[in-house]
């Protein structure tokens, strides 16, 4: 029972130290516990330890876990979202981090209007231009954000990226730095109906570097819950 809380404390202290190194307040960084594939009991343990923000890759898991937790729990959709699965998350997710096409954005817009809500979204950027990853190319991001901005029922609140998997977190610093530049650049355009405030980047292997380079949201799964059992 103690193990998960110990993991969380270890992650928390690493987050705090990274914030100190970057001369940032700890309050500037939201820790999202990535609970994908993890059972409700494990997620509840982390909830009871004080975490309120959880990230899921699969819409069905948000649908299943949502009723098991109090209303102050925030479910972030962080994985690739298919348009036919939008219905599972539209009234349950607090934000979609992974908007990577106009087609998906239109599906979210339509579903959000139907249930009379405005869904906060982040534009997913493939900063490292990896063929295996989803996301908009960096040079296309501003145009993409402008296209999202005119859709009703969604509100663009920032950018997200998934950096390459690497054993050496320093190798991803350049991508995080470039993401911060892109984030600032788009924010300074003051696009109507866009409030660029969140920069979601950094995972278990590289979140400290991401914080040093300006992340406002980090997505940590293995560091808190341990290695995953994929099914």
PDB file of C-alpha atoms in Angstrom:
ATOM      1  CA  UNK A   1       0.000   0.000   0.000  1.00  0.00           C
ATOM      2  CA  UNK A   2       2.802   2.406   0.817  1.00  0.00           C
ATOM      3  CA  UNK A   3       4.569   1.937  -2.480  1.00  0.00           C
ATOM      4  CA  UNK A   4       2.371   4.149  -4.667  1.00  0.00           C
ATOM      5  CA  UNK A   5       2.395   6.988  -2.144  1.00  0.00           C
ATOM      6  CA  UNK A   6       6.171   6.664  -1.896  1.00  0.00           C
ATOM      7  CA  UNK A   7       6.423   6.854  -5.686  1.00  0.00           C
ATOM      8  CA  UNK A   8       4.194   9.936  -5.692  1.00  0.00           C
ATOM      9  CA  UNK A   9       6.294  11.633  -2.999  1.00  0.00           C
ATOM     10  CA  UNK A  10       9.450  10.899  -4.972  1.00  0.00           C
ATOM     11  CA  UNK A  11       7.927  12.386  -8.153  1.00  0.00           C
ATOM     12  CA  UNK A  12       6.661  15.399  -6.185  1.00  0.00           C
ATOM     13  CA  UNK A  13      10.105  16.127  -4.764  1.00  0.00           C
ATOM     14  CA  UNK A  14      11.644  15.860  -8.251  1.00  0.00           C
ATOM     15  CA  UNK A  15       8.994  18.262  -9.597  1.00  0.00           C
ATOM     16  CA  UNK A  16       9.730  20.746  -6.793  1.00  0.00           C
ATOM     17  CA  UNK A  17      13.489  20.537  -7.348  1.00  0.00           C
ATOM     18  CA  UNK A  18      13.082  21.080 -11.114  1.00  0.00           C
ATOM     19  CA  UNK A  19      10.888  24.126 -10.412  1.00  0.00           C
ATOM     20  CA  UNK A  20      13.532  25.519  -8.059  1.00  0.00           C
ATOM     21  CA  UNK A  21      16.289  25.022 -10.644  1.00  0.00           C
ATOM     22  CA  UNK A  22      14.152  26.870 -13.219  1.00  0.00           C
ATOM     23  CA  UNK A  23      13.258  29.604 -10.707  1.00  0.00           C
ATOM     24  CA  UNK A  24       9.585  28.755 -11.100  1.00  0.00           C
ATOM     25  CA  UNK A  25       6.847  28.376  -8.506  1.00  0.00           C
ATOM     26  CA  UNK A  26       5.677  24.811  -7.869  1.00  0.00           C
ATOM     27  CA  UNK A  27       2.134  26.106  -8.508  1.00  0.00           C
ATOM     28  CA  UNK A  28       3.023  26.722 -12.171  1.00  0.00           C
ATOM     29  CA  UNK A  29       3.194  22.991 -12.955  1.00  0.00           C
ATOM     30  CA  UNK A  30       0.215  20.630 -12.878  1.00  0.00           C
ATOM     31  CA  UNK A  31       1.097  16.994 -12.244  1.00  0.00           C
ATOM     32  CA  UNK A  32      -1.211  14.693 -14.196  1.00  0.00           C
ATOM     33  CA  UNK A  33      -1.042  11.087 -12.982  1.00  0.00           C
ATOM     34  CA  UNK A  34      -1.350   8.883 -16.061  1.00  0.00           C
ATOM     35  CA  UNK A  35      -3.655   6.104 -14.923  1.00  0.00           C
ATOM     36  CA  UNK A  36      -4.125   4.274 -18.243  1.00  0.00           C
ATOM     37  CA  UNK A  37      -4.552   0.494 -17.811  1.00  0.00           C
ATOM     38  CA  UNK A  38      -4.467   0.891 -14.014  1.00  0.00           C
ATOM     39  CA  UNK A  39      -7.320  -0.464 -11.876  1.00  0.00           C
ATOM     40  CA  UNK A  40      -9.634   1.807  -9.901  1.00  0.00           C
ATOM     41  CA  UNK A  41      -8.081   0.708  -6.567  1.00  0.00           C
ATOM     42  CA  UNK A  42      -4.636   1.980  -7.573  1.00  0.00           C
ATOM     43  CA  UNK A  43      -6.035   5.225  -8.960  1.00  0.00           C
ATOM     44  CA  UNK A  44      -8.043   5.719  -5.769  1.00  0.00           C
ATOM     45  CA  UNK A  45      -4.885   5.377  -3.688  1.00  0.00           C
ATOM     46  CA  UNK A  46      -3.286   8.240  -5.598  1.00  0.00           C
ATOM     47  CA  UNK A  47      -6.517  10.259  -5.354  1.00  0.00           C
ATOM     48  CA  UNK A  48      -6.458   9.754  -1.580  1.00  0.00           C
ATOM     49  CA  UNK A  49      -2.851  10.958  -1.542  1.00  0.00           C
ATOM     50  CA  UNK A  50      -4.087  14.295  -2.909  1.00  0.00           C
ATOM     51  CA  UNK A  51      -3.865  14.042  -6.719  1.00  0.00           C
ATOM     52  CA  UNK A  52      -6.962  15.262  -8.560  1.00  0.00           C
ATOM     53  CA  UNK A  53      -5.790  15.182 -12.175  1.00  0.00           C
ATOM     54  CA  UNK A  54      -5.545  11.896 -14.059  1.00  0.00           C
ATOM     55  CA  UNK A  55      -4.625  11.185 -17.669  1.00  0.00           C
ATOM     56  CA  UNK A  56      -6.112   8.437 -19.809  1.00  0.00           C
ATOM     57  CA  UNK A  57      -5.210   7.236 -23.301  1.00  0.00           C
ATOM     58  CA  UNK A  58      -8.419   5.350 -24.028  1.00  0.00           C
ATOM     59  CA  UNK A  59     -11.889   6.952 -23.981  1.00  0.00           C
ATOM     60  CA  UNK A  60     -13.432   3.729 -22.678  1.00  0.00           C
ATOM     61  CA  UNK A  61     -11.276   3.926 -19.551  1.00  0.00           C
ATOM     62  CA  UNK A  62     -12.487   7.457 -18.808  1.00  0.00           C
ATOM     63  CA  UNK A  63     -16.043   6.230 -19.248  1.00  0.00           C
ATOM     64  CA  UNK A  64     -15.480   3.318 -16.852  1.00  0.00           C
ATOM     65  CA  UNK A  65     -13.526   5.181 -14.160  1.00  0.00           C
ATOM     66  CA  UNK A  66     -15.507   8.433 -14.184  1.00  0.00           C
ATOM     67  CA  UNK A  67     -18.435   7.211 -12.009  1.00  0.00           C
ATOM     68  CA  UNK A  68     -16.047   5.652  -9.474  1.00  0.00           C
ATOM     69  CA  UNK A  69     -14.582   8.989  -8.334  1.00  0.00           C
ATOM     70  CA  UNK A  70     -15.823  12.190  -6.668  1.00  0.00           C
ATOM     71  CA  UNK A  71     -16.774  15.186  -8.811  1.00  0.00           C
ATOM     72  CA  UNK A  72     -13.532  17.044  -8.015  1.00  0.00           C
ATOM     73  CA  UNK A  73     -11.578  14.502 -10.107  1.00  0.00           C
ATOM     74  CA  UNK A  74     -10.297  15.857 -13.423  1.00  0.00           C
ATOM     75  CA  UNK A  75      -9.936  13.404 -16.303  1.00  0.00           C
ATOM     76  CA  UNK A  76      -7.560  14.471 -19.076  1.00  0.00           C
ATOM     77  CA  UNK A  77      -7.806  12.769 -22.472  1.00  0.00           C
ATOM     78  CA  UNK A  78      -4.132  12.512 -23.444  1.00  0.00           C
ATOM     79  CA  UNK A  79      -4.072   9.715 -26.032  1.00  0.00           C
ATOM     80  CA  UNK A  80      -4.969   9.685 -29.709  1.00  0.00           C
ATOM     81  CA  UNK A  81      -8.732  10.176 -29.959  1.00  0.00           C
ATOM     82  CA  UNK A  82     -10.824   8.711 -32.758  1.00  0.00           C
ATOM     83  CA  UNK A  83     -13.845  10.726 -33.806  1.00  0.00           C
ATOM     84  CA  UNK A  84     -16.258   7.852 -33.090  1.00  0.00           C
ATOM     85  CA  UNK A  85     -15.055   7.743 -29.460  1.00  0.00           C
ATOM     86  CA  UNK A  86     -15.611  11.442 -28.720  1.00  0.00           C
ATOM     87  CA  UNK A  87     -19.050  10.625 -27.295  1.00  0.00           C
ATOM     88  CA  UNK A  88     -17.419   8.688 -24.415  1.00  0.00           C
ATOM     89  CA  UNK A  89     -15.407  11.626 -23.136  1.00  0.00           C
ATOM     90  CA  UNK A  90     -17.366  14.739 -24.080  1.00  0.00           C
ATOM     91  CA  UNK A  91     -19.191  15.030 -20.734  1.00  0.00           C
ATOM     92  CA  UNK A  92     -16.453  13.395 -18.665  1.00  0.00           C
ATOM     93  CA  UNK A  93     -13.071  14.812 -19.697  1.00  0.00           C
ATOM     94  CA  UNK A  94     -11.910  18.199 -18.404  1.00  0.00           C
ATOM     95  CA  UNK A  95      -9.616  18.683 -21.411  1.00  0.00           C
ATOM     96  CA  UNK A  96      -8.469  16.973 -24.612  1.00  0.00           C
ATOM     97  CA  UNK A  97      -4.670  17.277 -24.938  1.00  0.00           C
ATOM     98  CA  UNK A  98      -4.393  15.427 -28.233  1.00  0.00           C
ATOM     99  CA  UNK A  99      -6.273  17.400 -30.905  1.00  0.00           C
ATOM    100  CA  UNK A 100      -4.299  16.573 -34.033  1.00  0.00           C
ATOM    101  CA  UNK A 101      -6.723  17.164 -36.927  1.00  0.00           C
ATOM    102  CA  UNK A 102      -9.535  19.465 -37.991  1.00  0.00           C
ATOM    103  CA  UNK A 103     -11.688  16.364 -38.488  1.00  0.00           C
ATOM    104  CA  UNK A 104     -11.312  15.469 -34.786  1.00  0.00           C
ATOM    105  CA  UNK A 105     -11.802  19.079 -33.675  1.00  0.00           C
ATOM    106  CA  UNK A 106     -15.058  19.274 -35.652  1.00  0.00           C
ATOM    107  CA  UNK A 107     -16.304  16.060 -34.006  1.00  0.00           C
ATOM    108  CA  UNK A 108     -15.498  17.463 -30.539  1.00  0.00           C
ATOM    109  CA  UNK A 109     -17.168  20.770 -31.463  1.00  0.00           C
ATOM    110  CA  UNK A 110     -20.337  19.032 -32.623  1.00  0.00           C
ATOM    111  CA  UNK A 111     -20.563  16.792 -29.543  1.00  0.00           C
ATOM    112  CA  UNK A 112     -19.827  19.692 -27.174  1.00  0.00           C
ATOM    113  CA  UNK A 113     -22.592  21.847 -28.680  1.00  0.00           C
ATOM    114  CA  UNK A 114     -25.016  18.945 -28.319  1.00  0.00           C
ATOM    115  CA  UNK A 115     -24.385  18.704 -24.577  1.00  0.00           C
ATOM    116  CA  UNK A 116     -24.054  22.469 -24.137  1.00  0.00           C
ATOM    117  CA  UNK A 117     -20.483  22.647 -22.995  1.00  0.00           C
ATOM    118  CA  UNK A 118     -17.244  24.193 -24.181  1.00  0.00           C
ATOM    119  CA  UNK A 119     -14.375  21.696 -24.254  1.00  0.00           C
ATOM    120  CA  UNK A 120     -10.884  23.017 -23.473  1.00  0.00           C
ATOM    121  CA  UNK A 121      -8.413  21.578 -25.994  1.00  0.00           C
ATOM    122  CA  UNK A 122      -4.681  21.573 -26.681  1.00  0.00           C
ATOM    123  CA  UNK A 123      -3.222  21.314 -30.167  1.00  0.00           C
ATOM    124  CA  UNK A 124      -0.870  18.322 -30.379  1.00  0.00           C
ATOM    125  CA  UNK A 125       2.424  19.204 -32.062  1.00  0.00           C
ATOM    126  CA  UNK A 126       4.824  16.602 -33.460  1.00  0.00           C
ATOM    127  CA  UNK A 127       7.851  18.707 -32.555  1.00  0.00           C
ATOM    128  CA  UNK A 128      10.403  15.982 -33.305  1.00  0.00           C
ATOM    129  CA  UNK A 129       8.639  15.169 -36.615  1.00  0.00           C
ATOM    130  CA  UNK A 130       8.583  11.448 -35.821  1.00  0.00           C
ATOM    131  CA  UNK A 131       6.798   9.356 -38.454  1.00  0.00           C
ATOM    132  CA  UNK A 132       5.336   7.118 -35.723  1.00  0.00           C
ATOM    133  CA  UNK A 133       3.708   9.992 -33.809  1.00  0.00           C
ATOM    134  CA  UNK A 134       0.516  11.934 -34.256  1.00  0.00           C
ATOM    135  CA  UNK A 135       0.440  15.708 -34.219  1.00  0.00           C
ATOM    136  CA  UNK A 136       0.667  18.810 -36.355  1.00  0.00           C
ATOM    137  CA  UNK A 137       4.022  19.826 -37.792  1.00  0.00           C
ATOM    138  CA  UNK A 138       5.504  22.798 -35.897  1.00  0.00           C
ATOM    139  CA  UNK A 139       5.398  25.066 -38.937  1.00  0.00           C
ATOM    140  CA  UNK A 140       1.677  24.340 -39.429  1.00  0.00           C
ATOM    141  CA  UNK A 141       0.667  24.896 -35.809  1.00  0.00           C
ATOM    142  CA  UNK A 142      -0.350  28.543 -35.971  1.00  0.00           C
ATOM    143  CA  UNK A 143      -2.631  27.938 -38.974  1.00  0.00           C
ATOM    144  CA  UNK A 144      -4.092  24.902 -37.206  1.00  0.00           C
ATOM    145  CA  UNK A 145      -4.819  26.902 -34.046  1.00  0.00           C
ATOM    146  CA  UNK A 146      -6.508  29.593 -36.154  1.00  0.00           C
ATOM    147  CA  UNK A 147      -8.737  26.930 -37.744  1.00  0.00           C
ATOM    148  CA  UNK A 148      -9.653  25.526 -34.314  1.00  0.00           C
ATOM    149  CA  UNK A 149     -10.400  28.988 -32.946  1.00  0.00           C
ATOM    150  CA  UNK A 150     -13.462  29.483 -35.147  1.00  0.00           C
ATOM    151  CA  UNK A 151     -15.154  26.225 -34.119  1.00  0.00           C
ATOM    152  CA  UNK A 152     -17.956  26.606 -31.564  1.00  0.00           C
ATOM    153  CA  UNK A 153     -17.968  24.417 -28.458  1.00  0.00           C
ATOM    154  CA  UNK A 154     -14.195  24.178 -28.121  1.00  0.00           C
ATOM    155  CA  UNK A 155     -11.628  26.547 -26.632  1.00  0.00           C
ATOM    156  CA  UNK A 156      -7.931  26.346 -27.500  1.00  0.00           C
ATOM    157  CA  UNK A 157      -5.913  26.660 -24.287  1.00  0.00           C
ATOM    158  CA  UNK A 158      -2.423  25.632 -25.356  1.00  0.00           C
ATOM    159  CA  UNK A 159      -0.140  23.069 -26.933  1.00  0.00           C
ATOM    160  CA  UNK A 160       0.939  19.506 -26.208  1.00  0.00           C
ATOM    161  CA  UNK A 161       3.768  17.312 -27.425  1.00  0.00           C
ATOM    162  CA  UNK A 162       5.083  13.797 -26.894  1.00  0.00           C
ATOM    163  CA  UNK A 163       8.868  13.893 -27.119  1.00  0.00           C
ATOM    164  CA  UNK A 164      10.856  10.931 -28.493  1.00  0.00           C
ATOM    165  CA  UNK A 165      11.491   7.983 -26.197  1.00  0.00           C
ATOM    166  CA  UNK A 166      15.084   8.227 -24.986  1.00  0.00           C
ATOM    167  CA  UNK A 167      17.274   6.908 -22.174  1.00  0.00           C
ATOM    168  CA  UNK A 168      18.842  10.367 -21.883  1.00  0.00           C
ATOM    169  CA  UNK A 169      16.330  13.101 -21.054  1.00  0.00           C
ATOM    170  CA  UNK A 170      18.794  15.816 -22.105  1.00  0.00           C
ATOM    171  CA  UNK A 171      18.306  14.726 -25.723  1.00  0.00           C
ATOM    172  CA  UNK A 172      14.728  16.034 -25.527  1.00  0.00           C
ATOM    173  CA  UNK A 173      15.672  19.465 -24.202  1.00  0.00           C
ATOM    174  CA  UNK A 174      15.836  20.916 -27.722  1.00  0.00           C
ATOM    175  CA  UNK A 175      12.260  19.764 -28.470  1.00  0.00           C
ATOM    176  CA  UNK A 176      10.919  21.182 -25.213  1.00  0.00           C
ATOM    177  CA  UNK A 177      12.762  24.451 -25.805  1.00  0.00           C
ATOM    178  CA  UNK A 178      11.354  24.703 -29.327  1.00  0.00           C
ATOM    179  CA  UNK A 179       7.862  23.942 -27.984  1.00  0.00           C
ATOM    180  CA  UNK A 180       8.174  26.809 -25.505  1.00  0.00           C
ATOM    181  CA  UNK A 181       9.221  29.168 -28.314  1.00  0.00           C
ATOM    182  CA  UNK A 182       6.244  28.060 -30.420  1.00  0.00           C
ATOM    183  CA  UNK A 183       3.933  28.427 -27.403  1.00  0.00           C
ATOM    184  CA  UNK A 184       5.122  32.001 -26.753  1.00  0.00           C
ATOM    185  CA  UNK A 185       4.995  32.881 -30.444  1.00  0.00           C
ATOM    186  CA  UNK A 186       1.368  31.748 -30.818  1.00  0.00           C
ATOM    187  CA  UNK A 187       0.347  33.310 -27.509  1.00  0.00           C
ATOM    188  CA  UNK A 188       1.708  36.672 -28.667  1.00  0.00           C
ATOM    189  CA  UNK A 189      -0.475  36.574 -31.792  1.00  0.00           C
ATOM    190  CA  UNK A 190      -3.530  37.150 -29.537  1.00  0.00           C
ATOM    191  CA  UNK A 191      -5.810  35.058 -31.750  1.00  0.00           C
ATOM    192  CA  UNK A 192      -9.531  35.561 -31.022  1.00  0.00           C
ATOM    193  CA  UNK A 193     -11.131  32.784 -28.934  1.00  0.00           C
ATOM    194  CA  UNK A 194      -7.696  31.364 -28.061  1.00  0.00           C
ATOM    195  CA  UNK A 195      -6.135  31.549 -24.599  1.00  0.00           C
ATOM    196  CA  UNK A 196      -2.683  29.987 -24.834  1.00  0.00           C
ATOM    197  CA  UNK A 197      -1.837  29.172 -21.220  1.00  0.00           C
ATOM    198  CA  UNK A 198      -1.040  25.446 -21.012  1.00  0.00           C
ATOM    199  CA  UNK A 199       2.052  23.685 -22.313  1.00  0.00           C
ATOM    200  CA  UNK A 200       1.631  19.938 -21.797  1.00  0.00           C
ATOM    201  CA  UNK A 201       4.968  18.158 -22.191  1.00  0.00           C
ATOM    202  CA  UNK A 202       7.224  15.818 -20.270  1.00  0.00           C
ATOM    203  CA  UNK A 203       6.627  12.260 -19.063  1.00  0.00           C
ATOM    204  CA  UNK A 204       8.244   9.937 -16.514  1.00  0.00           C
ATOM    205  CA  UNK A 205      11.592   9.843 -18.306  1.00  0.00           C
ATOM    206  CA  UNK A 206      12.007  13.536 -19.046  1.00  0.00           C
ATOM    207  CA  UNK A 207       9.587  15.661 -16.989  1.00  0.00           C
ATOM    208  CA  UNK A 208      12.336  17.498 -15.111  1.00  0.00           C
ATOM    209  CA  UNK A 209      13.866  18.793 -18.360  1.00  0.00           C
ATOM    210  CA  UNK A 210      10.348  19.695 -19.576  1.00  0.00           C
ATOM    211  CA  UNK A 211       9.711  21.729 -16.397  1.00  0.00           C
ATOM    212  CA  UNK A 212      13.067  23.507 -16.793  1.00  0.00           C
ATOM    213  CA  UNK A 213      12.017  24.449 -20.337  1.00  0.00           C
ATOM    214  CA  UNK A 214       8.558  25.749 -19.405  1.00  0.00           C
ATOM    215  CA  UNK A 215       6.025  22.900 -19.156  1.00  0.00           C
ATOM    216  CA  UNK A 216       2.862  23.852 -17.262  1.00  0.00           C
ATOM    217  CA  UNK A 217       1.492  20.278 -17.330  1.00  0.00           C
ATOM    218  CA  UNK A 218       3.474  17.049 -17.040  1.00  0.00           C
ATOM    219  CA  UNK A 219       2.071  13.566 -17.624  1.00  0.00           C
ATOM    220  CA  UNK A 220       3.620  10.988 -15.298  1.00  0.00           C
ATOM    221  CA  UNK A 221       2.463   7.367 -15.309  1.00  0.00           C
ATOM    222  CA  UNK A 222       5.226   4.820 -14.720  1.00  0.00           C
ATOM    223  CA  UNK A 223       6.949   7.075 -12.158  1.00  0.00           C
ATOM    224  CA  UNK A 224       3.813   6.939  -9.982  1.00  0.00           C
ATOM    225  CA  UNK A 225       2.059   3.668 -10.825  1.00  0.00           C
ATOM    226  CA  UNK A 226       5.027   1.524 -11.828  1.00  0.00           C
ATOM    227  CA  UNK A 227       5.464  -0.403 -15.077  1.00  0.00           C
ATOM    228  CA  UNK A 228       2.328  -0.984 -17.112  1.00  0.00           C
ATOM    229  CA  UNK A 229       0.530  -4.195 -17.918  1.00  0.00           C
ATOM    230  CA  UNK A 230      -0.749  -3.706 -21.449  1.00  0.00           C
ATOM    231  CA  UNK A 231      -3.906  -5.515 -22.410  1.00  0.00           C
TER     232      UNK A 231
END
